[in-house]
Short mmCIF file of C-alpha atoms in Angstrom, two decimals:
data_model
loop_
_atom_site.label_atom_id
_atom_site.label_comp_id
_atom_site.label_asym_id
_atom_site.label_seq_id
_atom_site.Cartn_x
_atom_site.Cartn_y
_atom_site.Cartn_z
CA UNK A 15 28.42 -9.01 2.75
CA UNK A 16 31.79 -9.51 3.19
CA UNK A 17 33.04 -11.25 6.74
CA UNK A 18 34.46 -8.07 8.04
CA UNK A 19 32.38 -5.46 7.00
CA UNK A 20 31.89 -3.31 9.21
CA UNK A 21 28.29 -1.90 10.03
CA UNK A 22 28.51 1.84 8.47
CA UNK A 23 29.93 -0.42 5.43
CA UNK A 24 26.79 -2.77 5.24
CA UNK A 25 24.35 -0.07 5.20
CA UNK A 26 25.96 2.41 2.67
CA UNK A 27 25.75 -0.67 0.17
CA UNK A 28 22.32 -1.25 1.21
CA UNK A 29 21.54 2.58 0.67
CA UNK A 30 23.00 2.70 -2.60
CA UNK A 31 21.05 -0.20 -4.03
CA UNK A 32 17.86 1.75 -3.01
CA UNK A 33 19.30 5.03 -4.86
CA UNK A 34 20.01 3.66 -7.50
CA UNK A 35 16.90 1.73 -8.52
CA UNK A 36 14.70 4.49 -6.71
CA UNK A 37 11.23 5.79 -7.99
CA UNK A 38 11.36 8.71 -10.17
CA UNK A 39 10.58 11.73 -8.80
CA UNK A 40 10.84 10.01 -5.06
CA UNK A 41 14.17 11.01 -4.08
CA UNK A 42 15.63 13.89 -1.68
CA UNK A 43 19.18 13.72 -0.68
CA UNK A 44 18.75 14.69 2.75
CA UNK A 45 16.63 11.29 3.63
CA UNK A 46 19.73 9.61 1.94
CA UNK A 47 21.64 10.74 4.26
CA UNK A 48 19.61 10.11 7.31
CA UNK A 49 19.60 6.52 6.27
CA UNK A 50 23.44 6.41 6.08
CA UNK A 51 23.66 7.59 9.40
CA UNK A 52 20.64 6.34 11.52
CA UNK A 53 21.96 2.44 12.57
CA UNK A 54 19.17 0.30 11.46
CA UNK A 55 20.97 -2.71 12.99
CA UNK A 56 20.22 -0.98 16.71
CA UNK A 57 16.71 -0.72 16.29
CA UNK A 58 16.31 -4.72 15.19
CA UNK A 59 19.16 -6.44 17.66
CA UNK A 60 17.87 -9.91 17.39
CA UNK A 61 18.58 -10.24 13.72
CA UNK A 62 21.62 -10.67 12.09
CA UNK A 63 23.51 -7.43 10.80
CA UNK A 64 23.12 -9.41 7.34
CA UNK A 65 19.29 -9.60 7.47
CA UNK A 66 19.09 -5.92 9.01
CA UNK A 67 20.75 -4.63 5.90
CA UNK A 68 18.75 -6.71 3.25
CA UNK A 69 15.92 -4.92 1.71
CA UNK A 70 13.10 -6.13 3.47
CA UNK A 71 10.29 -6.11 5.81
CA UNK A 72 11.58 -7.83 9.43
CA UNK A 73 8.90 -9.10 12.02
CA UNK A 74 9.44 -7.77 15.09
CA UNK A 75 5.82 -9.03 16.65
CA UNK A 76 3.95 -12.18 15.44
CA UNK A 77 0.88 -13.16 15.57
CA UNK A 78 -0.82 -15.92 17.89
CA UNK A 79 -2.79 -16.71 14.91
CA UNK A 80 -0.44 -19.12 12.65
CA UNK A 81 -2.11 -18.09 9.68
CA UNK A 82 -2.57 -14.45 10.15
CA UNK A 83 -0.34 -11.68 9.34
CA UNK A 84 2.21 -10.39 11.94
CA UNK A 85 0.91 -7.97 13.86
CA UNK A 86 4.00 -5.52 13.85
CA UNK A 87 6.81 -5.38 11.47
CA UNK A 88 10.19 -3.16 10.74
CA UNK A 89 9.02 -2.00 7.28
CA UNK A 90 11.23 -2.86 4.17
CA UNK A 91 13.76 -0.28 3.97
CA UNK A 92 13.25 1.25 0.03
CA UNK A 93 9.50 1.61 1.38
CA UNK A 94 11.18 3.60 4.37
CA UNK A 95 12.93 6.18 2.03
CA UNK A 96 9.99 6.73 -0.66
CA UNK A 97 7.56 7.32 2.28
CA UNK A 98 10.14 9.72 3.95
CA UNK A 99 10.84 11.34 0.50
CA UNK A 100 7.33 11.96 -0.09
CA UNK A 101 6.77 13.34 3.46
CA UNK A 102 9.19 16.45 2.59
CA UNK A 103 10.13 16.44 6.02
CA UNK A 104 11.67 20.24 7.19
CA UNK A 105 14.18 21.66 10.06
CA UNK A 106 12.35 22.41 13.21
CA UNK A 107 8.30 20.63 11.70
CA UNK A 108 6.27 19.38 14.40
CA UNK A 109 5.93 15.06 13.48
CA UNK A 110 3.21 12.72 14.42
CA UNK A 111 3.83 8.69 13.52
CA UNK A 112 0.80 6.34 13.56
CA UNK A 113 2.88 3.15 13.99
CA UNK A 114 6.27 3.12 16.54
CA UNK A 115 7.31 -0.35 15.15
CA UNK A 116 10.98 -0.37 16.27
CA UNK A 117 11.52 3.44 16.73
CA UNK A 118 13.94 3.07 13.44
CA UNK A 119 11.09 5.60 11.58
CA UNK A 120 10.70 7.88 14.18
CA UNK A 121 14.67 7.96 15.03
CA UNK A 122 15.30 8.70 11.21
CA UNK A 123 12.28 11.41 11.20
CA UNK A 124 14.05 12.65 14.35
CA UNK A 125 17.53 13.15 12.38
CA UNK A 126 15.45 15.10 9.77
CA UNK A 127 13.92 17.78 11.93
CA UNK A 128 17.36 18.77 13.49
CA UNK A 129 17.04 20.55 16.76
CA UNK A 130 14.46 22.71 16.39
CA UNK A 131 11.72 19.33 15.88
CA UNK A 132 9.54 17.44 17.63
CA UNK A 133 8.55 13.62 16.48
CA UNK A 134 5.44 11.66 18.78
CA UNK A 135 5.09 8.33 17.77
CA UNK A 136 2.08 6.00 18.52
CA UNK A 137 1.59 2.23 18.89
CA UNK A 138 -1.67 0.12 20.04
CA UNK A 139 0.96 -2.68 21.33
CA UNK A 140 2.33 -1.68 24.24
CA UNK A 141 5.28 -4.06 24.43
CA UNK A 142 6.01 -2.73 20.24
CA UNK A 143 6.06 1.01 22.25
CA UNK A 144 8.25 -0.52 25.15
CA UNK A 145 10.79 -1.92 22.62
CA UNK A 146 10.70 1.27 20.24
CA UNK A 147 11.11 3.22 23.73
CA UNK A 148 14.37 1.77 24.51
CA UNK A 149 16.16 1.52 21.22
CA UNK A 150 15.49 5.03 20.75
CA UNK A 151 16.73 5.75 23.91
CA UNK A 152 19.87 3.28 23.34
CA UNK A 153 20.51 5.34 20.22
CA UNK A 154 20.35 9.09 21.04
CA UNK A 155 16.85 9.53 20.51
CA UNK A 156 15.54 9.80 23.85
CA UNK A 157 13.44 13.25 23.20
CA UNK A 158 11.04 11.44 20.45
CA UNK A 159 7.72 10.78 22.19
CA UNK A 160 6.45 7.32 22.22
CA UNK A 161 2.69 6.88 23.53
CA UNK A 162 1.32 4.12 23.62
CA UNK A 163 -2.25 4.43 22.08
CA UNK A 164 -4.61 4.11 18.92
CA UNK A 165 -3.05 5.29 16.29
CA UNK A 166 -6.58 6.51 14.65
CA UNK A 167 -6.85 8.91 17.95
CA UNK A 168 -3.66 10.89 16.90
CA UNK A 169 -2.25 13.14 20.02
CA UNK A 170 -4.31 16.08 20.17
CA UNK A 171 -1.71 17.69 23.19
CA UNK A 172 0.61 17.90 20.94
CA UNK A 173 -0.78 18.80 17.58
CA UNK A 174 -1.15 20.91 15.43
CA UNK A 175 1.23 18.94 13.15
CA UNK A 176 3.42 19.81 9.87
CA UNK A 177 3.85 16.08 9.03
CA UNK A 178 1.64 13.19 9.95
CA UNK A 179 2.79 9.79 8.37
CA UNK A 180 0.95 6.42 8.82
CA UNK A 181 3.40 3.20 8.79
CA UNK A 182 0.25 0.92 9.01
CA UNK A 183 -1.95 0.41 5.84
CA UNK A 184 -4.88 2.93 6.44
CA UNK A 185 -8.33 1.85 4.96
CA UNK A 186 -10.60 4.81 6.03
CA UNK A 187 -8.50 8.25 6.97
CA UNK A 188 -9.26 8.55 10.77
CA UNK A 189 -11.73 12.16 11.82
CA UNK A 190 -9.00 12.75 14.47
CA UNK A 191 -6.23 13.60 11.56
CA UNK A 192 -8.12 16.03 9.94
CA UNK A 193 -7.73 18.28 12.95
CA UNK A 194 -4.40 17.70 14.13
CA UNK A 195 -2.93 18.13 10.36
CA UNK A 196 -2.43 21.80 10.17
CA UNK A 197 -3.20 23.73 6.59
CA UNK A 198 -0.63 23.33 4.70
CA UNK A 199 0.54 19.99 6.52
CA UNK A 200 1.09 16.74 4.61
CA UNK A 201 0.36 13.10 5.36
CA UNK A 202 1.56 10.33 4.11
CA UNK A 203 -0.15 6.92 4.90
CA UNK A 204 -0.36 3.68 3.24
CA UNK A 205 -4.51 4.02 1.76
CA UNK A 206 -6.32 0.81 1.33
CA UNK A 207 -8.78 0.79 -0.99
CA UNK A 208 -10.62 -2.12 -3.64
CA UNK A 209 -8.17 -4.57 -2.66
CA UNK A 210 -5.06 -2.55 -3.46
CA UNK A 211 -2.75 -0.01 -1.54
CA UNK A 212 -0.62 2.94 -2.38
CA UNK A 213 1.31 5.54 -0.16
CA UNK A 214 -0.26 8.52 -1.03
CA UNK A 215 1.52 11.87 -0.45
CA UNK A 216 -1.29 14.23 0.65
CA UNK A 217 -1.70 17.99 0.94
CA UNK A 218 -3.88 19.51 3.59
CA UNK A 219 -5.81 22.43 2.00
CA UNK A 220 -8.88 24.18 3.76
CA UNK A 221 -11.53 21.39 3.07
CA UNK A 222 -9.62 18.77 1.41
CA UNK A 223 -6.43 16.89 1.24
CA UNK A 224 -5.11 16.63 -2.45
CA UNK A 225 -2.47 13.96 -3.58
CA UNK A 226 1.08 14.80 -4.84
CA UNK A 227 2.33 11.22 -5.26
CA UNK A 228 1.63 7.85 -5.36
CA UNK A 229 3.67 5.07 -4.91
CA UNK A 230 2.82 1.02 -4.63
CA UNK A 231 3.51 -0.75 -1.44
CA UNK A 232 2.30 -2.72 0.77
CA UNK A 233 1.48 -2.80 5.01
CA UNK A 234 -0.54 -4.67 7.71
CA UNK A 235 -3.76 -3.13 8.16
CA UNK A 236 -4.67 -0.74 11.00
CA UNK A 237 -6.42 -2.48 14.23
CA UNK A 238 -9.76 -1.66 14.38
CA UNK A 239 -10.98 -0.81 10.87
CA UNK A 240 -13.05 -2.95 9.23
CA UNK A 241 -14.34 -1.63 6.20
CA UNK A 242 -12.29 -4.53 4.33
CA UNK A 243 -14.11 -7.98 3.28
CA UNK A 244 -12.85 -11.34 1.91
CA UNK A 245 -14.62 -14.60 0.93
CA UNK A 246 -14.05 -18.31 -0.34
CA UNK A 247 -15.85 -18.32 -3.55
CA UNK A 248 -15.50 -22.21 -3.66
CA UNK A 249 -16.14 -24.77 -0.80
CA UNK A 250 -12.26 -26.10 -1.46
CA UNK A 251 -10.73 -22.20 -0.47
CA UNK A 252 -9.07 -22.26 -3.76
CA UNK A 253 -10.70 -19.34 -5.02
CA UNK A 254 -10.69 -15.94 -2.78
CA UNK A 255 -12.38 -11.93 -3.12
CA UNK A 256 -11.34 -9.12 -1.23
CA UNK A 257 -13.79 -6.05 -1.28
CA UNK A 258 -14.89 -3.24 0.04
CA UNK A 259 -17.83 -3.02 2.72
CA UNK A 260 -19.77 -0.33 0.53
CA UNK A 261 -19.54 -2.97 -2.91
CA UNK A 262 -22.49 -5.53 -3.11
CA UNK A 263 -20.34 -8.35 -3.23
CA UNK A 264 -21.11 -11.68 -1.87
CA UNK A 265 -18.75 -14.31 -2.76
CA UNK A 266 -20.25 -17.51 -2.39
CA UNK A 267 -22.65 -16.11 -5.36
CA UNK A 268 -20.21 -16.74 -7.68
CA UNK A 269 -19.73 -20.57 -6.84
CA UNK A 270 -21.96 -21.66 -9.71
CA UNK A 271 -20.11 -19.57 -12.33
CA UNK A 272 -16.61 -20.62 -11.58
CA UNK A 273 -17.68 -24.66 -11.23
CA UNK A 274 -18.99 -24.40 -14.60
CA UNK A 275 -16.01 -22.66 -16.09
CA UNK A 276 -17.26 -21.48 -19.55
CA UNK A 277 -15.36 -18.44 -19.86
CA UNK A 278 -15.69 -15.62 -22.23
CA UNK A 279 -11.90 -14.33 -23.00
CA UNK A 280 -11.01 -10.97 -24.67
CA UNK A 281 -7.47 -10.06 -25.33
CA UNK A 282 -6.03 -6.48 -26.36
CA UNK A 283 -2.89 -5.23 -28.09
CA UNK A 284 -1.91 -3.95 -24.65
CA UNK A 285 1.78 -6.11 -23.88
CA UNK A 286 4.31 -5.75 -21.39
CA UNK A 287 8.05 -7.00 -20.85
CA UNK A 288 8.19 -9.71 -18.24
CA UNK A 289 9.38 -7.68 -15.34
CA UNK A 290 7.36 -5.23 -15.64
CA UNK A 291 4.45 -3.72 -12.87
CA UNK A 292 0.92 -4.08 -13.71
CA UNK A 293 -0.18 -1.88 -11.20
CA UNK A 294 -1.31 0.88 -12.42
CA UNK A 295 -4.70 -1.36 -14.48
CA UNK A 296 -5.78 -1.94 -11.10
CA UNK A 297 -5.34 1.58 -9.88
CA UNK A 298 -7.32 2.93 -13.40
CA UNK A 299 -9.82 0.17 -12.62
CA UNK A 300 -10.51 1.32 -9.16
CA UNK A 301 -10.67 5.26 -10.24
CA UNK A 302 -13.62 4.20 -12.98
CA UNK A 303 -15.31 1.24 -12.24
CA UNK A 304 -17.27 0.18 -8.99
CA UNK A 305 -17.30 -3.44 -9.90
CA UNK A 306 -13.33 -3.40 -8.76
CA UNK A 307 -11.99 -5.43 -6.23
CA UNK A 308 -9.26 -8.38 -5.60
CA UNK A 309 -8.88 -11.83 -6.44
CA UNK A 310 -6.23 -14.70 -5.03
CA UNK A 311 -6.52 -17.94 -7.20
CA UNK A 312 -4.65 -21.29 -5.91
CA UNK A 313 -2.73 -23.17 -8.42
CA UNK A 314 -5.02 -26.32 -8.32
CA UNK A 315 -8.24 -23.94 -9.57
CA UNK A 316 -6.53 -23.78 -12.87
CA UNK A 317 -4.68 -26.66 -13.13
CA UNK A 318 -6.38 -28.77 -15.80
CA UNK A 319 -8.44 -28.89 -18.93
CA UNK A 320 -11.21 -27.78 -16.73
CA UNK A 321 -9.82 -25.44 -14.96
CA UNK A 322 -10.12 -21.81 -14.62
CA UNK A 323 -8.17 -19.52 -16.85
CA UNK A 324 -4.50 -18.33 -14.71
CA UNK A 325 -5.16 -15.16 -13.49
CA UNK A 326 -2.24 -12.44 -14.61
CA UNK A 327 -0.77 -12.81 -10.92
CA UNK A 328 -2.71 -15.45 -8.95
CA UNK A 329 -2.27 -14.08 -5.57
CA UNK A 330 -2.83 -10.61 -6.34
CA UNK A 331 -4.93 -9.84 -9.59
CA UNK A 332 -7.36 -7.23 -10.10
CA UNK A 333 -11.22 -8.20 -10.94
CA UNK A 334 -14.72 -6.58 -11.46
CA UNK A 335 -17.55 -8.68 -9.69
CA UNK A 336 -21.42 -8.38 -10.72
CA UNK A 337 -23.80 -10.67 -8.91
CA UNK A 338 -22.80 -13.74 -9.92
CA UNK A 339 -20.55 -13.10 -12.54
CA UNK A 340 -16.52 -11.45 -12.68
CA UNK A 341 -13.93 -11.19 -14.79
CA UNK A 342 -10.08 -10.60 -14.06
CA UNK A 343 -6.80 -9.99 -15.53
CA UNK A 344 -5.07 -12.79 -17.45
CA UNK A 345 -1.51 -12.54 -19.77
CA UNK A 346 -0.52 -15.45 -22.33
CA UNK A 347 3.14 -15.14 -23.53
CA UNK A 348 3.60 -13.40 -27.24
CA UNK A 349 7.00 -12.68 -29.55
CA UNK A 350 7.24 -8.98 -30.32
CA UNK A 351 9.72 -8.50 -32.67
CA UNK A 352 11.91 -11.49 -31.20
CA UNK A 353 11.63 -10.48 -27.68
CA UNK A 354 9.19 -12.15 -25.16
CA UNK A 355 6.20 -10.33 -23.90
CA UNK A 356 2.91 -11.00 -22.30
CA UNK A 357 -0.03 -9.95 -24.10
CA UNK A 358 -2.93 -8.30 -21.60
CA UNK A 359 -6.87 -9.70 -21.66
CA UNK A 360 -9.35 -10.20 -19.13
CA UNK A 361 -11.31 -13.72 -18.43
CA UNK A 362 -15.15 -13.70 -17.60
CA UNK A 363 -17.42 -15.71 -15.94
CA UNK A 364 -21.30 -16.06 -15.26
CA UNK A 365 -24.17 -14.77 -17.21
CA UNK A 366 -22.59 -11.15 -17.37
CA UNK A 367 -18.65 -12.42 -17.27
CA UNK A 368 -18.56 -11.14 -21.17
CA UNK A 369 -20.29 -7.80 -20.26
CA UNK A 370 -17.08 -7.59 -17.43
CA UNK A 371 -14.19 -8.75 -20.01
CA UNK A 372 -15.31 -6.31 -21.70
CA UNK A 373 -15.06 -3.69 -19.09
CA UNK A 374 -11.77 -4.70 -18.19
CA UNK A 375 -10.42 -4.30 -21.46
CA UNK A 376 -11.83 -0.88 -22.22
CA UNK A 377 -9.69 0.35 -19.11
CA UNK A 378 -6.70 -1.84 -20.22
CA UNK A 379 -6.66 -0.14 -23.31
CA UNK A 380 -6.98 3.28 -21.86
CA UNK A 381 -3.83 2.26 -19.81
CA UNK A 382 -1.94 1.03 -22.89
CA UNK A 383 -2.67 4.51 -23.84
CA UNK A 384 -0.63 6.14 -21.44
CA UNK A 385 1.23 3.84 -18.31
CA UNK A 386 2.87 6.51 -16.51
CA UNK A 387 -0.33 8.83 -16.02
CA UNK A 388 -1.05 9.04 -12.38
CA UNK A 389 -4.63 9.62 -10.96
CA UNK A 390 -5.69 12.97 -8.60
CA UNK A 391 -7.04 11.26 -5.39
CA UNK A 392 -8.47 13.90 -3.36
CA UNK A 393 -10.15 12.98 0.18
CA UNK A 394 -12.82 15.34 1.40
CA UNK A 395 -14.29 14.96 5.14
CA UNK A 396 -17.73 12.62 5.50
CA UNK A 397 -20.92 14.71 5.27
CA UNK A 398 -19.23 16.79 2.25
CA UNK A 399 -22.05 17.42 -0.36
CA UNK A 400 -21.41 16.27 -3.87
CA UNK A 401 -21.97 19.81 -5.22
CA UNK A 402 -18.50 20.26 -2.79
CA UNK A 403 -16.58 17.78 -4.37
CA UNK A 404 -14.53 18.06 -8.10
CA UNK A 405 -15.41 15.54 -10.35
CA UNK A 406 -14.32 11.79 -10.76
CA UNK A 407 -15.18 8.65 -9.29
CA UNK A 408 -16.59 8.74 -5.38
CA UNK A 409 -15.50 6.01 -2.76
CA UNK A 410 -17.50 6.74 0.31
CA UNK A 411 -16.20 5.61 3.62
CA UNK A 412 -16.90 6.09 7.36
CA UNK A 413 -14.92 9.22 7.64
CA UNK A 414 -13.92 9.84 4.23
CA UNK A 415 -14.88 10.56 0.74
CA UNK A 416 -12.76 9.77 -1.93
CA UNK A 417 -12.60 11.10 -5.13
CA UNK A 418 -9.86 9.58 -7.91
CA UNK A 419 -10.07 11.20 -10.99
CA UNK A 420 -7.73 10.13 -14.56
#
C-alpha cells in the first residue's frame, strides 16, 4: 500500500488478488462487485486501513482464556467471497446469518438482495451484536436485522428463508434450520466433521439437503455444541487427537504405542509439488473410513533418533486411530524428473499401526487416482431410517445424519 492510497484504491487491489487466485468454479461477478463497494475498513475501525485490506481473519472479540481461540472474528476476506459465491444470493431472497461478527457479512449480503431483500443476522455476544448494530447503521445498512440470540435457534418470525449461511464452524446442523430453510433454499455453513472443516454449499430438497460445493476453510466453533473431543496422548502434551464424540477413541490408550516408537512405514507412488493442498486425503479418509480423525504433533515428539516419524503437516495431519494403535500421514522429499516433490506414505503405531498404514495408503492411492473428484455429502434429519438414506458412508450426529459418498 502506497502512502496515499486512498480507501476505494486499497480494496480494489485487495479484490483483485482474491479474483485472480479464486477457486474454480467459486466465482460470480456480482459478489465481486459487492466487495468493491461495501467499505470493509468501516466495519473494523480500530485496525489500520492496511490490516483491513490484507487477506485475513481480524479479531474483533478475544477470549479471557489466553490460550483459547477468540471468541469472535471478522472472517478472512477470500473466505468471505467463496462462501457468498456459493450462497447464489438473488434480488429480493429472504437472508438469515448465524454469526453478526462486525455486520461486514450481513452489510455485503444486504448489497446483494437489492431492495426488494431482507437480511437477519444473529450473534450469542451481545456486545459482537451491539458493535455489528452500529457499523451497519454508520454505513447505510440500518434495515438489516441484528438479534441478539443463539445462532442454532435461527428466527422463526421471520423465516421461511431463501438463504441461510453459517459464519461459525457448524459441527452438528441445528433441528431449527431445517424448518426455517424453505424447499429449494440453500445453506451454506462451515461443517465440522473428523477433525476437518469445509463450507459446504447445500440444497434443501423435501427430506434432505444435498451438496453442490465444497470448499476448505476454516472457523471458530459454534457455542454450545459439543460433539467435538481432543486429548494429550503423552503426559508431556506433545502429542494431541481430535475426534468425534460417536468414534471410540480414547487418547491416553495410545501412550504405550507412541513411547515405544517402532513404527511400521508404507510409502506409495502418490507425490505432490511442494505447495500443493493435501486436503482432499483427509476428506476421502473421512467419507470411507471410521477410524478418521486429527492429529497435532509438537516438534520435540520427533526430534531425534527416537523420535516419532514427522507427520505430513504437524499441526494439522489426518490419522486413523484403533484402540491403541494409529497411523497418519507422513511425506519425505523425492526428485521427479529434476523437480522436487514429496512422496505420500502413512506411519503406524501399536499392535495394529501396520493394519492402519495400510488403510491409509489404500485411500491415498485412490486419491492419486483422481485429486479433483469431490465427494456427495448429503445430510438427512435424525430419526431417518437407513432404508431412507442413498448409499455411502453414515456419520450420525445429534440432529443430523450424514452421508458422504466418492
Amino acid at each position: 500500500m502506497t502512502e496515499h492510497s486512498t480507501p476505494q484504491e486499497v480494496r480494489n487491489r485487495l479484490v483483485d488478488r482474491i479474483v485472480k487466485a479464486g477457486l474454480p468454479g467459486l466465482y460470480d461477478a456480482r459478489v465481486e462487485d459487492a466487495m468493491r463497494t461495501v467499505p470493509r475498513h468501516d466495519f473494523i475501525p480500530q485496525t489500520s486501513l492496511e490490516l483491513a485490506y490484507a487477506n485475513q481473519a481480524v479479531t474483533i472479540k478475544d477470549n479471557p482464556d489466553p490460550d483459547a481461540l477468540p471468541l469472535s472474528c471478522a472472517s478472512q476476506p477470500d473466505v468471505v467471497f467463496f462462501m457468498l459465491a456459493q450462497l447464489g444470493i438473488q434480488p429480493g431472497d429472504n437472508i438469515l446469518e448465524a454469526g453478526a461478527g462486525t455486520g461486514y457479512n450481513a452489510a455485503l449480503m444486504r448489497h446483494l438482495t437489492g431492495p426488494t431483500g431482507n437480511v437477519t443476522t444473529l450473534d450469542y455476544h451481545e456486545d459482537v451484536a451491539a458493535h455489528a448494530r452500529q457499523r451497519l447503521d454508520a454505513t447505510g445498512f440500518s434495515d438489516v436485522r441484528v438479534l441478539t440470540r443463539d445462532g442454532a435457534l435461527g428466527a422463526p418470525e421471520y423465516a421461511p428463508f431463501d438463504r441461510l449461511i453459517a459464519t461459525v464452524g457448524v459441527w452438528d446442523l441445528p433441528a431449527p434450520w431445517w424448518d426455517q430453510l424453505a424447499i429449494g433454499g440453500r445453506l451454506v455453513l462451515p461443517l465440522r466433521w473428523r477433525g476437518l472443516t469445509r463450507s459446504i454449499a447445500f440444497v434443501r430438497e423435501a427430506d434432505r439437503l444435498r451438496s453442490e460445493s465444497l470448499a476448505t476453510c476454516g472457523f471458530l466453533p459454534m457455542i454450545g455444541q459439543d460433539g467435538e473431543r481432543e486429548g494429550y496422548v503423552d503426559e508431556d502434551h506433545l502429542v494431541k487427537l481430535y475426534w468425534d464424540a460417536d468414534q471410540p477413541i480414547h487418547a491416553p490408550s495410545l501412550r504405550k504405542s507412541l513411547a515405544e516408537a517402532k513404527e511400521h512405514l508404507l510409502w506409495t507412488n502418490a507425490a505432490v509439488a511442494p505447495d500443493e493442498p493435501l486436503d482432499g486425503i483427509w476428506l476421502r479418509l473421512s467419507a470411507v473410513d471410521p477410524a478418521t480423525c486429527r492429529i497435532t504433533v509438537r516438534p520435540e515428539a520427533f526430534a531425534g533418533a527416537a523420535g516419532l516419524h514427522r507427520p505430513a503437516i504437524p499441526a494439522l495431519s489426518p490419522a486413523l486411530v484403533k484402540g491403541d494403535s494409529l497411523a497418519y500421514l507422513v511425506l519425505e522429499p523425492v526428485d521427479v524428473q529434476g523437480s522436487k516433490r514429496y512422496r505420500l506414505g502413512a506411519a503406524g503405531y501399536g499392535p495394529a499401526g501396520q493394519e492402519l498404514a495400510e488403510r491409509l495408503g489404500v485411500q491415498l492411492r485412490a486419491w492419486n487416482d483422481d485429486r479433483t473428484q469431490p465427494p456427495s455429502v448429503i445430510a438427512y434429519p435424525t430419526g431417518t431410517p437407513d432404508e431412507g438414506l442413498v448409499g455411502g458412508h453414515v456419520i450420525d450426529k445429534p440432529s443430523v445424519r450424514l452421508v458422504i459418498t466418492y
